[in-house]
PDB file of C-alpha atoms in Angstrom:
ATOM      1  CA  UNK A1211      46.357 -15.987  97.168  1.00 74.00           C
ATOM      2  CA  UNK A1212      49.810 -15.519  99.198  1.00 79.00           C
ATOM      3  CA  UNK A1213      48.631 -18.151 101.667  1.00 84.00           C
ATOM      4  CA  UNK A1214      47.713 -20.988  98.790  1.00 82.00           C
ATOM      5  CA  UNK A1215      51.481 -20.846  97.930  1.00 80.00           C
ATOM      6  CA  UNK A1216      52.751 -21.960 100.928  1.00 86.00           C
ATOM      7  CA  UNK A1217      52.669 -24.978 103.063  1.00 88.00           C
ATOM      8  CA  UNK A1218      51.878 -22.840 106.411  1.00 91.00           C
ATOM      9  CA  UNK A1219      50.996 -19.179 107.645  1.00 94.00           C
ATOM     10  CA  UNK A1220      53.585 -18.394 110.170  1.00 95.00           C
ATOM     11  CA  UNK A1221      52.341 -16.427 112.751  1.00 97.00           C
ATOM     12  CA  UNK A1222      54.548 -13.628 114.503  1.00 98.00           C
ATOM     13  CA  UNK A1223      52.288 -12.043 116.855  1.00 98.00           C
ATOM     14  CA  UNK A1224      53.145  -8.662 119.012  1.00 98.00           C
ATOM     15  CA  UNK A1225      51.919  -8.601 122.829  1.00 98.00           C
ATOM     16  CA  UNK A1226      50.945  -5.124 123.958  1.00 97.00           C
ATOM     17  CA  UNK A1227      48.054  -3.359 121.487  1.00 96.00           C
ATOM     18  CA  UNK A1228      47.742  -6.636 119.244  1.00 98.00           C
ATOM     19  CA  UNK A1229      47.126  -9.665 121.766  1.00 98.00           C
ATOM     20  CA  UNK A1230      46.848  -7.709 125.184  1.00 98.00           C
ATOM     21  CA  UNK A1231      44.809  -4.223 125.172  1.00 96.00           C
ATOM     22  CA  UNK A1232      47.205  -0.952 126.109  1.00 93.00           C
ATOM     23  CA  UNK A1233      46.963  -0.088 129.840  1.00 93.00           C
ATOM     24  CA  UNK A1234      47.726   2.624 132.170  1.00 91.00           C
ATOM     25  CA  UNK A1235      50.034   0.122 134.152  1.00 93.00           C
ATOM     26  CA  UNK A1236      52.222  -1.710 131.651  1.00 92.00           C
ATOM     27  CA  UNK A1237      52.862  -3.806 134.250  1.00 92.00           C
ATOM     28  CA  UNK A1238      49.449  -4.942 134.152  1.00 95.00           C
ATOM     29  CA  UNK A1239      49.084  -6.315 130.925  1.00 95.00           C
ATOM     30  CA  UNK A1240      47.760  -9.386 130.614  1.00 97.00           C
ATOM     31  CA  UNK A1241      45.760 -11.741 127.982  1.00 98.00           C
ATOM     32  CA  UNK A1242      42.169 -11.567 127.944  1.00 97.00           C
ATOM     33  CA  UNK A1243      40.246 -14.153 128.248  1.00 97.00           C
ATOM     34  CA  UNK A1244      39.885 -16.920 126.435  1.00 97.00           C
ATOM     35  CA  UNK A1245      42.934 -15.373 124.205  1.00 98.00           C
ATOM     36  CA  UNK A1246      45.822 -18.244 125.432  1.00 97.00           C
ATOM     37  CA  UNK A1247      43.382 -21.171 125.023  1.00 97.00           C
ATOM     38  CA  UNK A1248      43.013 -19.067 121.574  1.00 98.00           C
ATOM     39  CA  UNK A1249      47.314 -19.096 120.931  1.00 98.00           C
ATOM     40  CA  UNK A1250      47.053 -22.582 122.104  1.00 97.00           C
ATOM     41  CA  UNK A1251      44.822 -24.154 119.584  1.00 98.00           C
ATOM     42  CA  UNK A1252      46.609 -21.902 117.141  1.00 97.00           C
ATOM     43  CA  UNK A1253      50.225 -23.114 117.859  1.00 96.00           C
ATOM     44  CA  UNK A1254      49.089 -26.874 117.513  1.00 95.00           C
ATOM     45  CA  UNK A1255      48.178 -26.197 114.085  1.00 95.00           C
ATOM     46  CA  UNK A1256      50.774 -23.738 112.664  1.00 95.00           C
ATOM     47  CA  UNK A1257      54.099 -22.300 113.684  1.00 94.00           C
ATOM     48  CA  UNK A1258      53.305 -19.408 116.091  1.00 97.00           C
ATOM     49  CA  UNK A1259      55.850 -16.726 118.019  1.00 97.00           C
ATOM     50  CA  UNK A1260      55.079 -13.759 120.187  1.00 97.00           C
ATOM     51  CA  UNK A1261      57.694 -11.374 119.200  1.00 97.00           C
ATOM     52  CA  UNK A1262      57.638  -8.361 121.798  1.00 97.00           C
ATOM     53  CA  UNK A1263      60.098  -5.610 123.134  1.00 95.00           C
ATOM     54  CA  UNK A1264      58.509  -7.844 126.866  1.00 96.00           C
ATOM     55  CA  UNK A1265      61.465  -9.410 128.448  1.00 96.00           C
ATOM     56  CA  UNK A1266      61.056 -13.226 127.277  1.00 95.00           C
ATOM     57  CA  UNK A1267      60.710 -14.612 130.671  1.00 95.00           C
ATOM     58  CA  UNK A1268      57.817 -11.812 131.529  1.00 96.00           C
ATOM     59  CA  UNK A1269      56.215 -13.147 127.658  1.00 96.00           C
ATOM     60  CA  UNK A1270      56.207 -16.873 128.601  1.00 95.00           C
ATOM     61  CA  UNK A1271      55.048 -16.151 132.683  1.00 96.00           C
ATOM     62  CA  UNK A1272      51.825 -14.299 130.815  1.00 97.00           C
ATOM     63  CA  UNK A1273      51.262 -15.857 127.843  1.00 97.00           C
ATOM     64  CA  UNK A1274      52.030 -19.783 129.181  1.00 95.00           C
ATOM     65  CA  UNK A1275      51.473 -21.473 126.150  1.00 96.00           C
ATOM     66  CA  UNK A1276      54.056 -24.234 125.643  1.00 90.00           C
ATOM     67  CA  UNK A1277      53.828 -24.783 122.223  1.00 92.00           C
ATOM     68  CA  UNK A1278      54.688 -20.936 121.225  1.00 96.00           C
ATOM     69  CA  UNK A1279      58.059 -19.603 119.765  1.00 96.00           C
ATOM     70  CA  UNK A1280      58.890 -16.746 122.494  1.00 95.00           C
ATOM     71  CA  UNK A1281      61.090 -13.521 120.973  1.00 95.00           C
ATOM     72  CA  UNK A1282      61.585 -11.030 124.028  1.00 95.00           C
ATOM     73  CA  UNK A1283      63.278  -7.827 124.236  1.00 96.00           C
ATOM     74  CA  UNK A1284      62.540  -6.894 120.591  1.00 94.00           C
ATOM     75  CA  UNK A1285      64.161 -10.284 119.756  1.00 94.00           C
ATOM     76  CA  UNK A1286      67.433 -10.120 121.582  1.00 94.00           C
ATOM     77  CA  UNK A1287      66.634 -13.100 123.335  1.00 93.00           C
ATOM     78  CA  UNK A1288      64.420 -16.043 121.653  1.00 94.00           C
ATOM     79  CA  UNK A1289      63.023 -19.493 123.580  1.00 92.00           C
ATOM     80  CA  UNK A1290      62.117 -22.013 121.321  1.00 92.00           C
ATOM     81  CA  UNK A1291      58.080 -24.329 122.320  1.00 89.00           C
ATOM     82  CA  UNK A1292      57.645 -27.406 124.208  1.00 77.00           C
ATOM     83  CA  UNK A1293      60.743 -26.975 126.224  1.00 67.00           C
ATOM     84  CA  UNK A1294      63.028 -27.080 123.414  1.00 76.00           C
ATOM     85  CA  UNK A1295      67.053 -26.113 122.987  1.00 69.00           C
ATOM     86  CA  UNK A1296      66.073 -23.635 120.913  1.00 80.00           C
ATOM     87  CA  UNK A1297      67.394 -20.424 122.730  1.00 82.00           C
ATOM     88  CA  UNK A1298      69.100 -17.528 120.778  1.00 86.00           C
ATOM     89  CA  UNK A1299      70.620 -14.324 122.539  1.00 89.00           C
ATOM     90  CA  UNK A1300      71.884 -11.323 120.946  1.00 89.00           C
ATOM     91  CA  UNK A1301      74.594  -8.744 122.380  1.00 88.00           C
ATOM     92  CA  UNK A1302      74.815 -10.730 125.526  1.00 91.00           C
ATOM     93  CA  UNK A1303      78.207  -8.657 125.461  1.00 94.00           C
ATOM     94  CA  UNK A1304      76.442  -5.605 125.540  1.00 94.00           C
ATOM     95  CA  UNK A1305      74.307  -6.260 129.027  1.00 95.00           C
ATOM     96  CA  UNK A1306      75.970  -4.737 131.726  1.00 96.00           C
ATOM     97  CA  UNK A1307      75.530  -1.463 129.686  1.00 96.00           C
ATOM     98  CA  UNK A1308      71.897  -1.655 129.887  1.00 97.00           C
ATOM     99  CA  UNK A1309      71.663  -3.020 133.421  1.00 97.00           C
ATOM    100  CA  UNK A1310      74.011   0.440 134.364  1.00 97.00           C
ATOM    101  CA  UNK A1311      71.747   2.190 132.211  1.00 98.00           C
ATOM    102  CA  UNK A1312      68.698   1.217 134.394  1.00 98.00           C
ATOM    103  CA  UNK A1313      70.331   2.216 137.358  1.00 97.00           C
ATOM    104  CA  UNK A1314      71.015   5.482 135.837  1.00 98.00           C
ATOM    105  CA  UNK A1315      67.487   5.955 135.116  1.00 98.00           C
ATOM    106  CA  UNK A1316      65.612   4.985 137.627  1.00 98.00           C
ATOM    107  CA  UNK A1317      67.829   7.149 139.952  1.00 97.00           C
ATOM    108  CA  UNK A1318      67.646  10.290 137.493  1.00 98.00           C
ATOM    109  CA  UNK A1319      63.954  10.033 136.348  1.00 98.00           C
ATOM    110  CA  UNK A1320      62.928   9.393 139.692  1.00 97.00           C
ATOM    111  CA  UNK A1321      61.677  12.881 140.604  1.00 96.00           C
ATOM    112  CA  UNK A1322      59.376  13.414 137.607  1.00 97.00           C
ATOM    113  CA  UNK A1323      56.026  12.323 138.435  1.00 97.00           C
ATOM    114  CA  UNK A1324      54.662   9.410 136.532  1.00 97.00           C
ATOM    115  CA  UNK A1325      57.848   8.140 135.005  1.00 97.00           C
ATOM    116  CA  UNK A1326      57.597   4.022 135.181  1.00 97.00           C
ATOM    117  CA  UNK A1327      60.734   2.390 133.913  1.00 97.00           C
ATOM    118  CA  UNK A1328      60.168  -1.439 133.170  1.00 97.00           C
ATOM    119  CA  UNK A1329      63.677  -4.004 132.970  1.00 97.00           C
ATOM    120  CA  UNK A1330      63.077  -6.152 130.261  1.00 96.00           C
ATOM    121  CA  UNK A1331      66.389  -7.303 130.410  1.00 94.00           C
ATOM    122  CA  UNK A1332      68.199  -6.482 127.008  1.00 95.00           C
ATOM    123  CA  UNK A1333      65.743  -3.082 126.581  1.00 97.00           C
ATOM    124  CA  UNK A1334      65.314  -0.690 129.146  1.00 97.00           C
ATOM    125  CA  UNK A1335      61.591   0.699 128.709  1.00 97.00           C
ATOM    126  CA  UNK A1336      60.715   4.161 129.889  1.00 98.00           C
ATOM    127  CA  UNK A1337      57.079   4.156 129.966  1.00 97.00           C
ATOM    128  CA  UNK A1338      55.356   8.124 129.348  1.00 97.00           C
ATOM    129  CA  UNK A1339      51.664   7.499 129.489  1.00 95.00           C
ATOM    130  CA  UNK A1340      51.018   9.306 132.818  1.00 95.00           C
ATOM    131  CA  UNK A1341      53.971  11.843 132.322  1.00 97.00           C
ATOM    132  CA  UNK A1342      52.445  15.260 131.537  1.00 97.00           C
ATOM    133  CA  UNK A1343      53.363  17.096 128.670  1.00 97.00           C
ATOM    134  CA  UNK A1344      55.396  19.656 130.522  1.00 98.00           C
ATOM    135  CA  UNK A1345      57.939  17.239 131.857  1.00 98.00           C
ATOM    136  CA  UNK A1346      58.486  14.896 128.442  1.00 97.00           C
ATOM    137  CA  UNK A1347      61.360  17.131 127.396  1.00 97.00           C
ATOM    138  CA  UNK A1348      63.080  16.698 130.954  1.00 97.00           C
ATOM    139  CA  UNK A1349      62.529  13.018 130.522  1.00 98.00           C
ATOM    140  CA  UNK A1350      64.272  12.965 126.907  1.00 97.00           C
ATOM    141  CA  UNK A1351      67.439  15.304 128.505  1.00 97.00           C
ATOM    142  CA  UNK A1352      67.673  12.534 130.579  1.00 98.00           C
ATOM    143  CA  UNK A1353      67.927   9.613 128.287  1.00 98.00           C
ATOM    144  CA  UNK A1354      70.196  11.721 125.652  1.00 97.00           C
ATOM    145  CA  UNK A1355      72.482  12.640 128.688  1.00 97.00           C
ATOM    146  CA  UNK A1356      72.525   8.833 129.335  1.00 97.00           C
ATOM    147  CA  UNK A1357      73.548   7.923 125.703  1.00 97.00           C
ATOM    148  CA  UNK A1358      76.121  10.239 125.266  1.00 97.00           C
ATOM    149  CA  UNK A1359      77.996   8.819 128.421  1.00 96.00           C
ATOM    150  CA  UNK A1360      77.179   5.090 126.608  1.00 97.00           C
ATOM    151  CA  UNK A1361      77.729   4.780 123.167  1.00 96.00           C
ATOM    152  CA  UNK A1362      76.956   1.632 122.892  1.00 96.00           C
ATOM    153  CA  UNK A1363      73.385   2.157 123.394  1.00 97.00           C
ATOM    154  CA  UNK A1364      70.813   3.457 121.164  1.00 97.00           C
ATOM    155  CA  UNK A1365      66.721   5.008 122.290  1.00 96.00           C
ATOM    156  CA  UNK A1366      63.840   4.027 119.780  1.00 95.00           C
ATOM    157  CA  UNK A1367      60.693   5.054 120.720  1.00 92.00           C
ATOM    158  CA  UNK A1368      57.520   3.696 120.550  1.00 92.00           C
ATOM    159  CA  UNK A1369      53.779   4.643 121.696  1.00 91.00           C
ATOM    160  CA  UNK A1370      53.989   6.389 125.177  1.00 94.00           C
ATOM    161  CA  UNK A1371      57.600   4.782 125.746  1.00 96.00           C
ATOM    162  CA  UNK A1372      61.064   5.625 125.169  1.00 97.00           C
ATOM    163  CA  UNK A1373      63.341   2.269 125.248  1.00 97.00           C
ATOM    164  CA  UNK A1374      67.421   1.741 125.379  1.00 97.00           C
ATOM    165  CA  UNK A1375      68.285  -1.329 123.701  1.00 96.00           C
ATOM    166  CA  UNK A1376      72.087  -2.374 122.432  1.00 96.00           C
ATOM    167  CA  UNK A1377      73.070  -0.679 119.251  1.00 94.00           C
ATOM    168  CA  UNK A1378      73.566  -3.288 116.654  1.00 93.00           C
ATOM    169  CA  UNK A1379      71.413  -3.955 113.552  1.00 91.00           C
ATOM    170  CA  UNK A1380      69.160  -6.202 114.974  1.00 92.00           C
ATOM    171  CA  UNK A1381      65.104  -5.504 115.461  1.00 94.00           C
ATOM    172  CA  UNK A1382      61.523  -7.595 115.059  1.00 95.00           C
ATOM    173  CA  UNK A1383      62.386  -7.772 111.520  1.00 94.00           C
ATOM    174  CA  UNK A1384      65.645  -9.785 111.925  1.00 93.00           C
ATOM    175  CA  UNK A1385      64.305 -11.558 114.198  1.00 94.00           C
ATOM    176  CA  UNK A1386      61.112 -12.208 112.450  1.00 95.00           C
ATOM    177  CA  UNK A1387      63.218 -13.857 109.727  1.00 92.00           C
ATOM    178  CA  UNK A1388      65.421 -16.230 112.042  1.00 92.00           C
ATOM    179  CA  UNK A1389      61.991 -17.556 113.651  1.00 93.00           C
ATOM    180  CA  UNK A1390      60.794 -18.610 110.521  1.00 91.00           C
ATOM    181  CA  UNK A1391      63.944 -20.187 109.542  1.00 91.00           C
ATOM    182  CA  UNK A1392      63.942 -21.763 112.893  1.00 90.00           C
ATOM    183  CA  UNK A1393      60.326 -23.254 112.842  1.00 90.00           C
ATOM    184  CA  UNK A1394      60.690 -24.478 109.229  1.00 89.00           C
ATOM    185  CA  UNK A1395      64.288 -26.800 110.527  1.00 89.00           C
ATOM    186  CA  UNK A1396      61.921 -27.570 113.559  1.00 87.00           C
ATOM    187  CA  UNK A1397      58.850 -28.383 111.038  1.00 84.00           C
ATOM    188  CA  UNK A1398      61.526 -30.870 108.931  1.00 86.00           C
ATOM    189  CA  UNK A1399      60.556 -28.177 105.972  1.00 83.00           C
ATOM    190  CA  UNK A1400      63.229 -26.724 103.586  1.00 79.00           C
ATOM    191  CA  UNK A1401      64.319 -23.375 105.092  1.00 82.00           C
ATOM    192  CA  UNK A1402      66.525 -22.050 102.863  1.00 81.00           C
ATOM    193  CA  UNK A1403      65.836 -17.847 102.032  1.00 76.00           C
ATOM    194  CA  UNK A1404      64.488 -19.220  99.024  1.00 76.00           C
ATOM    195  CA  UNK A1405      62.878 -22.636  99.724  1.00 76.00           C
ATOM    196  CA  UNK A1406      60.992 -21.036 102.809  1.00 78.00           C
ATOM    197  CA  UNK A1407      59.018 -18.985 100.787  1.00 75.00           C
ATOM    198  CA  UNK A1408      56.737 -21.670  99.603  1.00 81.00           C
ATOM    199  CA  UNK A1409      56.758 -23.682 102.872  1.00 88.00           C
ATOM    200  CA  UNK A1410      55.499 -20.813 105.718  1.00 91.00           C
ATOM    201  CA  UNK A1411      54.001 -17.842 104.569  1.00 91.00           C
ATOM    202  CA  UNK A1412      54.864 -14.642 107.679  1.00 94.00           C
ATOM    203  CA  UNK A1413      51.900 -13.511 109.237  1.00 97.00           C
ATOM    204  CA  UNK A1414      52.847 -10.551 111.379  1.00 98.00           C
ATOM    205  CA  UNK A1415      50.667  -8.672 113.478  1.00 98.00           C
ATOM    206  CA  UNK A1416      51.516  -5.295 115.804  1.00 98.00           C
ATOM    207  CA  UNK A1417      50.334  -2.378 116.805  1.00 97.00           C
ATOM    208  CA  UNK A1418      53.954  -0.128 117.362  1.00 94.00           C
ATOM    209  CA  UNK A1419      56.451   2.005 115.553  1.00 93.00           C
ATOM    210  CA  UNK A1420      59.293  -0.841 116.613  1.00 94.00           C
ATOM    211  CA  UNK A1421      56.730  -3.547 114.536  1.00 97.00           C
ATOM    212  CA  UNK A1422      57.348  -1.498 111.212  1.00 96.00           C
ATOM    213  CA  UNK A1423      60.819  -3.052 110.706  1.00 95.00           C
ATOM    214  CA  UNK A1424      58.860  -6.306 110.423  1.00 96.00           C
ATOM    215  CA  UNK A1425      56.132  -4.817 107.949  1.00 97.00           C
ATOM    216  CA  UNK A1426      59.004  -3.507 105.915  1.00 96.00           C
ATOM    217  CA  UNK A1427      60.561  -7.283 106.038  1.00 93.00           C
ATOM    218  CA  UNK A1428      57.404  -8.678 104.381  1.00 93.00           C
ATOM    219  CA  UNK A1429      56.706  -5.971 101.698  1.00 88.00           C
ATOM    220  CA  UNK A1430      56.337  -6.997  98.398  1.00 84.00           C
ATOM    221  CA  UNK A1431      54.714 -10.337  98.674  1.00 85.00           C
ATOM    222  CA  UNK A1432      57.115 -11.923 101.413  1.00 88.00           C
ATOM    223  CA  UNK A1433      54.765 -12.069 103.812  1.00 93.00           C
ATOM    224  CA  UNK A1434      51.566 -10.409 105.659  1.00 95.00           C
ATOM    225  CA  UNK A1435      52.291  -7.285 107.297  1.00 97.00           C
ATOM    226  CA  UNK A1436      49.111  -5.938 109.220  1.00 97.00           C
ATOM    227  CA  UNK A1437      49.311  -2.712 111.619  1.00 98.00           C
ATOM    228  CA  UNK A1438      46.373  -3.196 114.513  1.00 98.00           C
ATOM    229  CA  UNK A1439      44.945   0.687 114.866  1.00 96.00           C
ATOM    230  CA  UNK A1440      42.026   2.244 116.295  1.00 94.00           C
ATOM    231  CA  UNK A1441      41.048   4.215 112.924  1.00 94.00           C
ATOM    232  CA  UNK A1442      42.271   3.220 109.399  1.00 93.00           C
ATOM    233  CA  UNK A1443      46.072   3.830 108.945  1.00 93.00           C
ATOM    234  CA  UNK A1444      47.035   6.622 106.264  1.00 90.00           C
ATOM    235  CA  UNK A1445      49.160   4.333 103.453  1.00 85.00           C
ATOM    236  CA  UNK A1446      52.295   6.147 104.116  1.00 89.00           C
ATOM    237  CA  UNK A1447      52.101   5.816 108.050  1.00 93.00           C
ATOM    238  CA  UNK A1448      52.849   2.199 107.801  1.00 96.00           C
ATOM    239  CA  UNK A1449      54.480  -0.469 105.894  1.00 96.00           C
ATOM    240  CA  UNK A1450      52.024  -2.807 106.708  1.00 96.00           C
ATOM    241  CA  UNK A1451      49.443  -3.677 104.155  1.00 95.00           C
ATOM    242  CA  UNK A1452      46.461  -5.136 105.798  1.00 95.00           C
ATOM    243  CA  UNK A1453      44.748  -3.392 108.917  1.00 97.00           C
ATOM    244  CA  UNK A1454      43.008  -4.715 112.535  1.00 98.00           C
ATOM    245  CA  UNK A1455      41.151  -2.396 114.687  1.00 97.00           C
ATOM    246  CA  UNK A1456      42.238  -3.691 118.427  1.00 98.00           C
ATOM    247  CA  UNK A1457      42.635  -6.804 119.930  1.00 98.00           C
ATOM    248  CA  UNK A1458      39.314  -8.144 119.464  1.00 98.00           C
ATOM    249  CA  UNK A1459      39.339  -8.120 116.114  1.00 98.00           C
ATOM    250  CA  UNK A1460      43.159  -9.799 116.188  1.00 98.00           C
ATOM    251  CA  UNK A1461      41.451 -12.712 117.913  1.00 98.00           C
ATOM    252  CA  UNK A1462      38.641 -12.956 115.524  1.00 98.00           C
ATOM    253  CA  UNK A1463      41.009 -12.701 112.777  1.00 98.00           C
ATOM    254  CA  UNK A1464      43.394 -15.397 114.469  1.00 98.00           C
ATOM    255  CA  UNK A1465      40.098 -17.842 114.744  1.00 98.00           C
ATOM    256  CA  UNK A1466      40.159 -18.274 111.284  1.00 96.00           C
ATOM    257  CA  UNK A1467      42.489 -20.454 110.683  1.00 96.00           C
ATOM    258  CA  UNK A1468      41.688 -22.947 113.667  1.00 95.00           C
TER     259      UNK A1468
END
């Protein structure tokens, strides 16, 4: 009923858990098949953005689908499709403090076995999957020692990672919102806050605590929050109000509006 309103779904699409399955190497996380040919045939018929705590360049090396709206590093940094000007940064001020924060962590975490910290650029990721349970709280000494010494960093944390970002109100939710703003203007739709809402409806799909600023964004009607889980989410776990079981299922669910 939500979707007859509008013009256009809008799709805002997470990487890791929702598109790509979670594995041991985060490093290694890539589409599976068939799943960009999937984004691809999406894209050409409605807006579409991958909207990912990935640094944007890493996003649009793995994904490589030229007609989708990139938002990297939790949507500090957007790319616009099709080689477009459309490129948006957030705290650019603010990233020599996480580029001396990565220094600071890979030299301190660097004797705890398993640690694997990722640079995606505006966010440094600490990654916990293989770090036993015994040496978590000597991993989170480290990160709060790093914060004290800079303020102007904040740690969120996510499933099996801890990540240092800039600390300004900005998240997937904000950025969610700017997206669709953007691809209505690039559509020749209205995109007014108002207008918008009966030209492209959100669709937003993820898997991660960081994602649940975006469900909260789309509450009440604004939009299509859905939470990708294993088992059934309890209804006060999430602010998302529809549910997908892995990736699979994301792609099946994605097919249906080719």
């Amino acid at each position: 009923s939500r979707l007859k309103r509008c013009l256009t779904p809008a799709f805002c699409l997470d990487y890791d858990g929702t598109l790509a399955p979670i594995v041991t190497n985060p490093a290694a996380a890539r589409l599976p098949d068939g799943v960009a040919a999937l984004l691809q045939q999406l894209s050409d018929r409605h807006p579409t953005a991958i909207v990912s705590g990935r640094a944007v360049e890493k996003l649009q090396a793995w994904v490589d689908v030229p007609g989708v709206y990139y938002a990297g590093s939790h949507g500090f940094e957007i790319r616009g499709p099709n080689g477009s000007q459309l490129n948006y940064t957030v705290a650019a001020q603010l990233l020599p403090e996480v580029r001396r924060a990565l220094e600071v962590l890979h030299a301190k975490l660097a004797p705890i076995p398993g640690v694997q910290i990722e640079d995606n650029k505006f966010v440094a990721s600490v990654h916990t999957r293989n770090v036993s349970a015994a040496d978590l709280p000597a991993v989170d000494a480290v990160v709060n020692g790093l914060l004290e010494e800079q303020p102007l960093l904040t740690r969120t944390a996510g499933i099996h990672v801890i990540e240092v970002r800039p600390q300004i109100h900005w998240h997937k939710g904000k950025a969610m919102g700017w997206l669709i703003k953007c691809m209505c203007e690039m559509l020749g739709l209205p995109s007014g806050a108002d207008s918008r809402k009966a030209t492209a409806m959100p669709i937003f799909i993820g898997d991660d605590v960081s994602d649940e600023d975006a469900f909260a964004e789309l509450r009440g009607g604004r939009g299509i929050p859905i939470v990708v889980r294993a088992e059934a989410p309890l209804r006060r776990s999430t602010a998302a109000e529809l549910w997908l079981r892995d990736p699979q299922q994301v792609a099946e669910f994605l097919a249906m509006f080719l």
